[in-house]
Coordinates of C-alpha atoms in Angstrom, one line a residue:
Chain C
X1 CA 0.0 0.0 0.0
X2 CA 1.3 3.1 -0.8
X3 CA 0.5 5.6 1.9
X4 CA 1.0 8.9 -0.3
X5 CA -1.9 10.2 -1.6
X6 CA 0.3 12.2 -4.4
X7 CA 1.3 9.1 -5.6
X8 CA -1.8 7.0 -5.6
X9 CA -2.8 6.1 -10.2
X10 CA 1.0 7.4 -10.5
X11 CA 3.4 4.6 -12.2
X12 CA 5.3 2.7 -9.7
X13 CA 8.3 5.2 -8.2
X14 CA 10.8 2.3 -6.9
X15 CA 13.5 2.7 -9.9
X16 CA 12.7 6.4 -11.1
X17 CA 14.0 9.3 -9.0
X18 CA 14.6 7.4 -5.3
X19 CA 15.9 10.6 -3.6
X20 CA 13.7 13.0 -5.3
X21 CA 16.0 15.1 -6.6
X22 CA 13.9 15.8 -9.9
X23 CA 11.1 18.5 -8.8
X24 CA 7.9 17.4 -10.4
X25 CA 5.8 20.5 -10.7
X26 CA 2.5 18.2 -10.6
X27 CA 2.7 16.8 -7.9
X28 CA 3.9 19.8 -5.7
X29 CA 0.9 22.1 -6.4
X30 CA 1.1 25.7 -3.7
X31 CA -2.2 26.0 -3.4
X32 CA -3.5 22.5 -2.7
X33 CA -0.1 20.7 -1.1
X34 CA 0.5 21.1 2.2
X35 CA 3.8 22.7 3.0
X36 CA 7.3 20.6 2.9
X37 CA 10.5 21.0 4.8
X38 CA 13.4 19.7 4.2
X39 CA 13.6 16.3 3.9
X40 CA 17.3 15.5 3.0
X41 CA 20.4 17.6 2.9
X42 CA 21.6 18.8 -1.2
X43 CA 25.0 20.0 -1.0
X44 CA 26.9 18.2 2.1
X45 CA 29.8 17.7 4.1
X46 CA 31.4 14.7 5.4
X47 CA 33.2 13.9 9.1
X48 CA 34.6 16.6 11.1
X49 CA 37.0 15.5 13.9
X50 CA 37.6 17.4 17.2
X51 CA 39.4 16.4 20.5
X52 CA 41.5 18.5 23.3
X53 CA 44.6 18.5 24.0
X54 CA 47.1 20.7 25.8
X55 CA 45.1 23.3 24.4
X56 CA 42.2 22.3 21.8
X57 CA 41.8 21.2 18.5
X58 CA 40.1 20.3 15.7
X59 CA 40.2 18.5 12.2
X60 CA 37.4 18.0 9.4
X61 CA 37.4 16.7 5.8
X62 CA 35.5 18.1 3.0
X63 CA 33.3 16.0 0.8
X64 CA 33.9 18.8 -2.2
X65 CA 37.1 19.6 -3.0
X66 CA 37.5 23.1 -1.3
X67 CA 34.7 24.0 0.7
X68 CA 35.4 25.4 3.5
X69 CA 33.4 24.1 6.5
X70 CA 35.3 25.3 9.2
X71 CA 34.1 28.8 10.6
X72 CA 35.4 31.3 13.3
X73 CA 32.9 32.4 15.5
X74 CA 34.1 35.2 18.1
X75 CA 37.5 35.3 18.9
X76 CA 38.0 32.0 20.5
X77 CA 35.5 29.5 19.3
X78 CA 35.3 27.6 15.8
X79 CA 32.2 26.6 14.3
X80 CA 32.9 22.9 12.1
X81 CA 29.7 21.5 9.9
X82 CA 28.9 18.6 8.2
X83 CA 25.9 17.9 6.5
X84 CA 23.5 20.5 4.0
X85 CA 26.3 23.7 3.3
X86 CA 23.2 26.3 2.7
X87 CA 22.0 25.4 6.1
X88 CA 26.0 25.8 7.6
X89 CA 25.4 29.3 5.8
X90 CA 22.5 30.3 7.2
X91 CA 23.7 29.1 10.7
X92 CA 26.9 31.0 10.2
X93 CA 25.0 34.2 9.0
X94 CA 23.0 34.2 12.5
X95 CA 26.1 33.7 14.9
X96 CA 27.9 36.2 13.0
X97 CA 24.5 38.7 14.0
X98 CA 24.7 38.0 17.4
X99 CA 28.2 38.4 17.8
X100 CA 27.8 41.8 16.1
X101 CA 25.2 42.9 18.2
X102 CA 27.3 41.4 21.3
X103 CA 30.4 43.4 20.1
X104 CA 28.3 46.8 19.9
X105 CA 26.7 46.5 23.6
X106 CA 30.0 47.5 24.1
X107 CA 30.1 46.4 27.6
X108 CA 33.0 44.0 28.5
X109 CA 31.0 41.1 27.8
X110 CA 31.4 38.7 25.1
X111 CA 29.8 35.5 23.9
X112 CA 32.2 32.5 25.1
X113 CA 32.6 28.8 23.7
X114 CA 30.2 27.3 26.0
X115 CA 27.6 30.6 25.3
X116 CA 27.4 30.3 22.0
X117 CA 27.8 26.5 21.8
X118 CA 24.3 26.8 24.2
X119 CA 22.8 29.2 21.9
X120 CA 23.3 26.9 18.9
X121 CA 21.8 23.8 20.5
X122 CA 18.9 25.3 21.3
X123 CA 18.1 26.7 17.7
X124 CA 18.9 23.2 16.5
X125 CA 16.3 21.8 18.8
X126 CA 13.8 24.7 18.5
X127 CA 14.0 23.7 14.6
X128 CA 13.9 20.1 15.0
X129 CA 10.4 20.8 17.5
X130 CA 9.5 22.6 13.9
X131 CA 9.6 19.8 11.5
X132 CA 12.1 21.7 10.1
X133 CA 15.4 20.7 11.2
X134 CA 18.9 22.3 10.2
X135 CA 20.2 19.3 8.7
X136 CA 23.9 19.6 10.0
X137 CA 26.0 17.9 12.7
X138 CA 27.9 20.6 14.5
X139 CA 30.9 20.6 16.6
X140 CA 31.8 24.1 18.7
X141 CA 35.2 24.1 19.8
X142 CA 37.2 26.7 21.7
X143 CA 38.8 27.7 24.6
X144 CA 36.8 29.6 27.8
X145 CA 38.5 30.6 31.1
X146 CA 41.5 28.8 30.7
X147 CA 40.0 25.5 29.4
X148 CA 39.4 23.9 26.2
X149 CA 35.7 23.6 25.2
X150 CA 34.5 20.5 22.7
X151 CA 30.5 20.5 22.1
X152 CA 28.3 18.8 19.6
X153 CA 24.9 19.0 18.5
X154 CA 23.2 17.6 15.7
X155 CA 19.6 17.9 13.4
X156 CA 18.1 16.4 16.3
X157 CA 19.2 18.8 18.9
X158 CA 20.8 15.9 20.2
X159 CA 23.9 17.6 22.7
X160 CA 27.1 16.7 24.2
X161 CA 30.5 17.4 25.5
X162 CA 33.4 15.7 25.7
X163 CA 37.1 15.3 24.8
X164 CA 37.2 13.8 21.5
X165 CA 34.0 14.8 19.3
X166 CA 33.4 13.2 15.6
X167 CA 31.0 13.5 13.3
X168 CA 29.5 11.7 10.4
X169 CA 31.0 8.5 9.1
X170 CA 34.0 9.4 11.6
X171 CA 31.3 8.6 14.2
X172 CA 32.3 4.7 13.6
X173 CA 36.1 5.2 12.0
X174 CA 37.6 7.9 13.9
X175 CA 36.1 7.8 17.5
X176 CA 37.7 5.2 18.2
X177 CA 41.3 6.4 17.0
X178 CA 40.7 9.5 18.6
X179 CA 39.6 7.9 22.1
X180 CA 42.8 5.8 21.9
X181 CA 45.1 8.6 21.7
X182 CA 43.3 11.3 23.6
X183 CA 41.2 10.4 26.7
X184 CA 43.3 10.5 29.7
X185 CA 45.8 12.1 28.0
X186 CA 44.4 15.5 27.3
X187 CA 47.3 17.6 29.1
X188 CA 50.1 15.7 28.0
X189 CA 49.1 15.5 24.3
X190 CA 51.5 17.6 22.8
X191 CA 50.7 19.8 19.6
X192 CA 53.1 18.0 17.5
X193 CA 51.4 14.8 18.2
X194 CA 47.9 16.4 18.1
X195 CA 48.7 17.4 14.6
X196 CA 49.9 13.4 13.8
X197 CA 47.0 12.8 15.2
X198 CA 45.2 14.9 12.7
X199 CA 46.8 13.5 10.1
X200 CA 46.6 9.9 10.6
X201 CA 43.0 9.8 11.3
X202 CA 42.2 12.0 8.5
X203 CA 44.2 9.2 6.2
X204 CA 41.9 6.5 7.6
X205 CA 39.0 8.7 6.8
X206 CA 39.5 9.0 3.2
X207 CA 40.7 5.5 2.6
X208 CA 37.1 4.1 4.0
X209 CA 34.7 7.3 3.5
X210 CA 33.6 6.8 -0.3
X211 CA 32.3 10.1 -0.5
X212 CA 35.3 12.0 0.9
X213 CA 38.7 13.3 -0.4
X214 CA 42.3 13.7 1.3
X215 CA 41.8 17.2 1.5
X216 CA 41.3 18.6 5.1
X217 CA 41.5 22.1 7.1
X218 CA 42.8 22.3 11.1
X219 CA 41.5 24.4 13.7
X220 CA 43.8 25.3 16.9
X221 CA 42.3 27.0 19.4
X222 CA 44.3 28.3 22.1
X223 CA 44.3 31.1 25.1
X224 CA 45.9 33.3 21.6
X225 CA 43.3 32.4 19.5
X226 CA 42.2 30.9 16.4
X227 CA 43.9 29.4 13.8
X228 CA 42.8 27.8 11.0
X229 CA 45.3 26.1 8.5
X230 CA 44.7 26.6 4.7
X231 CA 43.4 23.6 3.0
X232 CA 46.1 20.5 3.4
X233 CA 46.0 16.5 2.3
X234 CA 46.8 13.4 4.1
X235 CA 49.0 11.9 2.1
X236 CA 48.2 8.5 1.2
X237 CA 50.0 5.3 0.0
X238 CA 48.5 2.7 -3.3
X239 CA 51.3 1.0 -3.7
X240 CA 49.7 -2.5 -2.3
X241 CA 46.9 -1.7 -5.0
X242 CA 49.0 -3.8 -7.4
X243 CA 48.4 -6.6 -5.2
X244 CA 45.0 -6.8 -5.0
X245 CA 43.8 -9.7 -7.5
X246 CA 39.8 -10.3 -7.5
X247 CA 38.6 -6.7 -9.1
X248 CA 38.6 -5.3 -12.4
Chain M
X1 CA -4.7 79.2 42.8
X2 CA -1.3 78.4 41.9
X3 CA -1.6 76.3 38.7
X4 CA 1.0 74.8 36.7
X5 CA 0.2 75.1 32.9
X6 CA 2.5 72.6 31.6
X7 CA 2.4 69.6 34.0
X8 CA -1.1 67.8 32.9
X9 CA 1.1 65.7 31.0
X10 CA 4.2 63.8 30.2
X11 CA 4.4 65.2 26.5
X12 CA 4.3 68.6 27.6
X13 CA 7.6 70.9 27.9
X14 CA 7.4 74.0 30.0
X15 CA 9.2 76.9 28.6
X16 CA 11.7 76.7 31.2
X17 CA 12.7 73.2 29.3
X18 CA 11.4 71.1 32.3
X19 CA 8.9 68.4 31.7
X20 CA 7.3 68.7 35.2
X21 CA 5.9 65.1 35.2
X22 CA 9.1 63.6 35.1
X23 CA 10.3 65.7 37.8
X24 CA 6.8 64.7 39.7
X25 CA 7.8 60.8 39.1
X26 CA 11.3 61.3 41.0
X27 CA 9.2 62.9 43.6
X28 CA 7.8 59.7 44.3
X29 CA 11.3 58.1 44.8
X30 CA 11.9 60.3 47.6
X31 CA 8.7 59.0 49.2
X32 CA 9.8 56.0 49.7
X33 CA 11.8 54.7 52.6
X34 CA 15.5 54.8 52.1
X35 CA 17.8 52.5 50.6
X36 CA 21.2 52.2 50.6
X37 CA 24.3 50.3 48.7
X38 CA 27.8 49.5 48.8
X39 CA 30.0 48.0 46.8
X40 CA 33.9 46.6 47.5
X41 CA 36.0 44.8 45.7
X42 CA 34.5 41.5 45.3
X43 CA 31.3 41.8 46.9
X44 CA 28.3 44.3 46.4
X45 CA 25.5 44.7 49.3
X46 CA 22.1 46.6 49.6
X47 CA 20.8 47.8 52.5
X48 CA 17.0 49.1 52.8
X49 CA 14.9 50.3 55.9
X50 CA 11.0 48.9 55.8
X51 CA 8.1 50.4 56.9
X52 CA 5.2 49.4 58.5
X53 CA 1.8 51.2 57.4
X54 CA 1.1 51.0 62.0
X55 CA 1.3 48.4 64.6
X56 CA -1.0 45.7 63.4
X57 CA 0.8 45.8 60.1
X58 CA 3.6 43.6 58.7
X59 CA 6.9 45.9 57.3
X60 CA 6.8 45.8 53.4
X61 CA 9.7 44.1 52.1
X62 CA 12.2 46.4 50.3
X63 CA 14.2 44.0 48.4
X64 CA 13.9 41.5 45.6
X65 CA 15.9 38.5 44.6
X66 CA 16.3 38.6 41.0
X67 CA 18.4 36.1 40.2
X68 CA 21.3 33.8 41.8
X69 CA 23.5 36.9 40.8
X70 CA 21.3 40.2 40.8
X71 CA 18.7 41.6 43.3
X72 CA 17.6 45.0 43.7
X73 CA 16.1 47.6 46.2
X74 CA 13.4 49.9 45.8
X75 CA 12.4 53.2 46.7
X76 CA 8.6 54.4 45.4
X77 CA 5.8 52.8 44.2
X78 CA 6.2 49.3 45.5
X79 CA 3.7 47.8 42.6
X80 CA 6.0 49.6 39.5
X81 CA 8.5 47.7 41.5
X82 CA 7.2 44.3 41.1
X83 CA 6.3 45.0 37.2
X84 CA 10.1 46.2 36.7
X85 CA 11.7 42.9 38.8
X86 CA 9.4 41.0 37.2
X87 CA 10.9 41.8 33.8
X88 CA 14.0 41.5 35.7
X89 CA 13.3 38.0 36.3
X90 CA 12.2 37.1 32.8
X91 CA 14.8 38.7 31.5
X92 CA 17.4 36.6 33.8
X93 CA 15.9 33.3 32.6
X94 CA 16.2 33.7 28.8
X95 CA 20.2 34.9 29.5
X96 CA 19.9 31.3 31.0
X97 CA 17.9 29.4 28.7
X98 CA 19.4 30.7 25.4
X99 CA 23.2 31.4 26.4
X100 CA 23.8 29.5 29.5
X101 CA 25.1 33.0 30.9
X102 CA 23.9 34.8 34.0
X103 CA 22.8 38.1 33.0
X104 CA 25.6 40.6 32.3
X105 CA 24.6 43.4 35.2
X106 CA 25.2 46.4 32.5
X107 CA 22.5 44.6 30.1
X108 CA 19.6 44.7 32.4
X109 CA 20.0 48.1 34.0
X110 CA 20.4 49.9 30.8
X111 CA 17.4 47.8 29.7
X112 CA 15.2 49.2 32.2
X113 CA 16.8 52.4 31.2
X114 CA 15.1 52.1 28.0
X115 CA 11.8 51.0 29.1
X116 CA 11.6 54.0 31.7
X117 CA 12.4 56.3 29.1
X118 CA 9.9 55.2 26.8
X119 CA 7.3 56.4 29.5
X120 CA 8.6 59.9 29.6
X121 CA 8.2 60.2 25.7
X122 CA 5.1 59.4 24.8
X123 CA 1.8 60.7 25.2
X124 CA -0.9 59.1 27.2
X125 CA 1.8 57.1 29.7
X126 CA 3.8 57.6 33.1
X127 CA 7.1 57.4 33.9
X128 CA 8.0 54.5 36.7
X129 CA 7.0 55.9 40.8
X130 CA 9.7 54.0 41.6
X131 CA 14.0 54.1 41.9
X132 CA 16.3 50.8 42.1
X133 CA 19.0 50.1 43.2
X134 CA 20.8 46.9 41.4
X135 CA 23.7 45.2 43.0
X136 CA 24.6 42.3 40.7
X137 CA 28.1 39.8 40.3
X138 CA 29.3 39.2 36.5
X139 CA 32.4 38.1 35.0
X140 CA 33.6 41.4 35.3
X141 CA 33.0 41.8 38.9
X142 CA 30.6 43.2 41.2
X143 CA 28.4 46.4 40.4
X144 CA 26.2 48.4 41.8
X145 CA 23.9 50.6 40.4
X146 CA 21.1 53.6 40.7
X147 CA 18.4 53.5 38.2
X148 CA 15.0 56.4 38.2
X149 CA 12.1 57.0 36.6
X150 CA 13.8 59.8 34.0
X151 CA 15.6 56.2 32.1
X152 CA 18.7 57.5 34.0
X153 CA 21.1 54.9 35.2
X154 CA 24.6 55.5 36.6
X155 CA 27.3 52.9 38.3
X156 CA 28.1 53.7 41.9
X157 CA 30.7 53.1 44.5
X158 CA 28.4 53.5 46.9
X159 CA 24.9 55.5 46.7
X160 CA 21.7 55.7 48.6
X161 CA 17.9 56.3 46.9
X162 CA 14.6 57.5 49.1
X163 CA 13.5 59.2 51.7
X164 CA 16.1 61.4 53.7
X165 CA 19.0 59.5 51.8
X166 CA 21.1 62.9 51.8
X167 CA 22.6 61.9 55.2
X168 CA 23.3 58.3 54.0
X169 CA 25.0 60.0 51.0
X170 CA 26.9 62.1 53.0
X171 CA 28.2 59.6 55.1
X172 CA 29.2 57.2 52.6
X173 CA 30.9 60.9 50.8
X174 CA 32.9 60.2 53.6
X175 CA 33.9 56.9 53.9
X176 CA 33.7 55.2 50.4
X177 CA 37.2 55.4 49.8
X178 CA 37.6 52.6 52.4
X179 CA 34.9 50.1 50.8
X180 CA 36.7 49.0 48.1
X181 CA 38.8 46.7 50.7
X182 CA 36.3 46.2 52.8
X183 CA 35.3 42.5 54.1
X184 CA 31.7 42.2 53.9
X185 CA 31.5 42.6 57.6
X186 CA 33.0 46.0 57.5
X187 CA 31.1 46.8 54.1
X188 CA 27.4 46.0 56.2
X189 CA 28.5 48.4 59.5
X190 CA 29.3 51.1 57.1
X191 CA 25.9 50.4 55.6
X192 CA 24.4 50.4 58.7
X193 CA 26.0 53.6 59.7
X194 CA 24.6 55.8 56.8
X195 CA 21.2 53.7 57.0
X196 CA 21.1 54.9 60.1
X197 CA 21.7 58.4 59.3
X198 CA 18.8 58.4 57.2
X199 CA 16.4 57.7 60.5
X200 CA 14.4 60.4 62.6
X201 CA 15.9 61.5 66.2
X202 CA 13.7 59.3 67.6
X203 CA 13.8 56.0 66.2
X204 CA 16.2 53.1 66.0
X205 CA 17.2 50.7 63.6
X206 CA 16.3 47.1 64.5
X207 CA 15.5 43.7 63.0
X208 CA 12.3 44.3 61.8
X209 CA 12.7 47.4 60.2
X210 CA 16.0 46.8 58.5
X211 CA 17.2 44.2 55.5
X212 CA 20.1 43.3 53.9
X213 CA 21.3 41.9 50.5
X214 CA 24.3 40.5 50.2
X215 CA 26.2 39.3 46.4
X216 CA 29.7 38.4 45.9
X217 CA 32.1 36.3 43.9
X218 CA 31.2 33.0 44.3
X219 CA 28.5 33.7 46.6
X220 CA 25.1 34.0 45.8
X221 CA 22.3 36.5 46.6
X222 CA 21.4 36.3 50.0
X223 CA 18.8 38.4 52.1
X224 CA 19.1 38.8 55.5
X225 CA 15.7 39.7 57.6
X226 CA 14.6 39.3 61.2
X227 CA 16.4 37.5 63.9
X228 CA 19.7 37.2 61.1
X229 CA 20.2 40.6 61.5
X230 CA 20.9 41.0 65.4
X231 CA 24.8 39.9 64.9
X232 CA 25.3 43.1 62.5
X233 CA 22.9 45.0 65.1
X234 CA 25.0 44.4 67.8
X235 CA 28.1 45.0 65.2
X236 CA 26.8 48.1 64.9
X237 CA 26.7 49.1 68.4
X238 CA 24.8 51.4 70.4
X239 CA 23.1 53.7 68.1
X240 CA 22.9 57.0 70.4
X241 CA 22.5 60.1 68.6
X242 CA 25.7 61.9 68.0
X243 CA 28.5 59.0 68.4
X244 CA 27.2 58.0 64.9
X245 CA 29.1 60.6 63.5
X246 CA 32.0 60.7 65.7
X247 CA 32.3 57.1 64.9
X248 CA 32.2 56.9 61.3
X249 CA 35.4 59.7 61.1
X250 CA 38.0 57.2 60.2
X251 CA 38.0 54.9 63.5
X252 CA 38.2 51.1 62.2
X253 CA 34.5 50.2 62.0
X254 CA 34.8 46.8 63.8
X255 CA 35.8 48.2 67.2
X256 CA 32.5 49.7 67.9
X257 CA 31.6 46.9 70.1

């Protein structure tokens, strides 16, 4: 039975247009459809990587070649998306008005990592109560009286905090990489080994992520600030590709 | 009969450049009982004297927790008071909700600085009966601040709002160079002191007629009322009429035991 009234005398959908990326003006009529939301991200990003160490850090690899999906919010907190980019944009757009408006007040106070991180998760739940979620996994990471600050929070609203975030496909490849080297280690980890770090899982990453490529940008954030690299690539190694027998 | 021509209403200017209703509403301030705050280093503390409408009647309550970091003291119309601290309050909770931040003190003051002086600007309103005083702790430290029916607000060392506050401002004139290192013992003697200042000849101040606020780094708003207040009381000492003033000339303020 199909359960879609739109569809009901159409020919049978199963091998035409499965993620409805064709619009069909008939059957998406303004005056007699109700109204849609989004119902699955268009342009996207893969995984983005964060854990602390001595200071804090972060990683993320781009699922276009140079998108940028790493964002500077404030002085001392970054902003790192996956998922729908036009969302990322819009979300960008209103952190970047409240931080204005913050700036202007003019009065000695400024919106911190775990502020604006709080600010975010509840317009990502407020939107999700909506029916009309932003579809992005977040991860807001930056450094707030003298600590480093990791937070996600994700289409659902869904929230938390801890020392190695990931997001994406990384959920299942690079969590536990990152928990290995990181947990109970956070102020030891030097940055030299935080940027190996980087690097390695990011290589893992693109050799398993089908939809990624070994091009990835770096986020430091320390009591000086942020810094985010320009766009670099985990270098990667083929040479047992000769090997393999059993493909074409 | 003398009338005034230019006072019916809020919109109106007299040629002097006075608008006379505005003047009227900080009138009412100075009908109110006094109030009186402090501020030192790291803590900030209010200090108000109630008043009872005769014997059968309780004392109306002079202060207002607003939030774990902010409460206030009033001077005027008590109900203006509860409409302001109630925007207070809801103001407070959405710093909470939406930034995980206590209120910023600076933010909320010059917010009901803009709300007051929408009152004295357009026709067919009133300005605010009543004056605050907001003591509050943020991350940049304590405050303390006067805010009036005009939409004026200014920051204070120490400052006093109501009824015969003059004395209590020229005691703390005085002494407020001294606050700023002040324990919060010392800071609630010398609040006392110009409190006191602010009574009749005849009267006394004692723990039903008296309250204190108390905020600080790392510690929360706290009120103290009733039988609390007999230790700073007897802090204060005997409260005869001249030795007040002797007393409050430099002497350490702990010794008056």
């Amino acid at each position: 039975m199909d359960h879609f009234p739109n569809y009901w005398g159409m020919p049978p959908q199963e091998s035409f247009d499965r993620y409805n990326i064709f619009q069909d003006k008939t059957k998406n009529n303004a005056i007699s459809d109700p109204t849609t939301n989004t119902k699955q991200p268009i342009v996207t990003g893969t995984s983005v990587i964060a854990f602390k160490y001595k200071d804090a850090s972060f990683g993320s690899l781009a699922r276009y070649r140079e998108v940028e999906r790493l964002y500077p919010v404030g002085e001392y907190t970054v902003l790192a998306s996956s998922g729908d980019f036009s969302d990322f944009q819009y979300v960008k757009h209103t952190l970047d008005k409240i931080m204005t408006k913050e700036y202007y007040t003019n009065d000695g106070h400024i919106l911190g990592t775990p502020h604006i991180y709080e600010y975010l998760s509840q317009v990502m739940y407020h939107r999700r109560s909506k029916l009309n979620p932003l579809w992005n996994a977040f991860v807001v990471g930056g450094y707030h009286n003298g600590e480093g600050y990791l937070g996600y929070v994700n289409l659902l609203g869904t929230t938390f905090q801890a020392s190695t975030i990931t997001t994406g496909i990384g959920m299942y490849m690079a969590s536990p990489l990152l928990r290995k080297a990181v947990e109970g280690h956070e102020d030891t980890l030097t940055e030299a080994e935080a940027v190996d770090l980087v690097e390695q899982v990011m290589r893992v990453l693109y050799y398993r992520d089908s939809q990624s490529i070994n091009r990835y940008q770096r986020a430091k954030i320390t009591a000086q600030g942020v810094e985010i690299s320009p766009l670099l690539s985990a270098p990667t190694d083929w040479s047992i590709g000769k090997d393999l027998r059993g493909y074409q | 009969m003398n009338r005034n021509q230019y006072d019916n209403d809020i919109s109106t200017w007299s040629p002097q450049g006075r608008i006379y209703q505005v003047e009227y509403a900080l009138e009412a301030v100075k009908q109110g009982s006094a109030a009186v705050g402090l501020r030192s280093k790291t803590h900030a503390i209010l200090l108000a004297l109630k008043r009872s409408s005769g014997e059968l009647a309780s004392y109306q309550n002079k202060l207002i927790r607003i939030d774990d970091h902010l409460g206030i003291a009033i001077a005027g119309l008590t109900s203006d008071a509860r409409v302001l601290s109630n925007f207070m309050r809801t103001e407070a909770m959405k710093s909470k909700i939406m930034y995980n931040r206590p209120l910023p003190v600076y933010r909320i003051v010059s917010a009901i600085g803009d709300k007051s002086q929408v009152n004295t600007q357009n026709y067919g309103r009133r300005p605010y009966g009543v004056g605050l005083l907001v003591i509050g702790v943020d991350e940049t430290g304590p405050h303390l601040y006067e805010t009036s029916p005009s939409g004026n607000f200014l920051e204070y060392y120490a400052i006093s709002i109501g009824g015969r506050s003059q004395s209590a401002k020229t005691y703390l004139e005085h002494n407020y160079e001294s606050f700023a290192d002040a324990d919060v013992d010392e800071l609630i003697v010398h609040g006392l002191r110009a409190l006191h200042a602010t009574l009749q000849q005849d009267k006394e101040l004692n723990t039903l007629n008296c309250s204190i606020g108390i905020v600080g780094q790392g510690q929360k708003f706290e009120m103290i009322q009733d039988v609390d207040l007999q230790r700073y009381l007897d802090m204060l000492g005997p409260q005869g009429t001249g030795d007040q003033a002797a007393a409050s000339q430099g002497e350490a303020p702990m010794d008056t035991e």
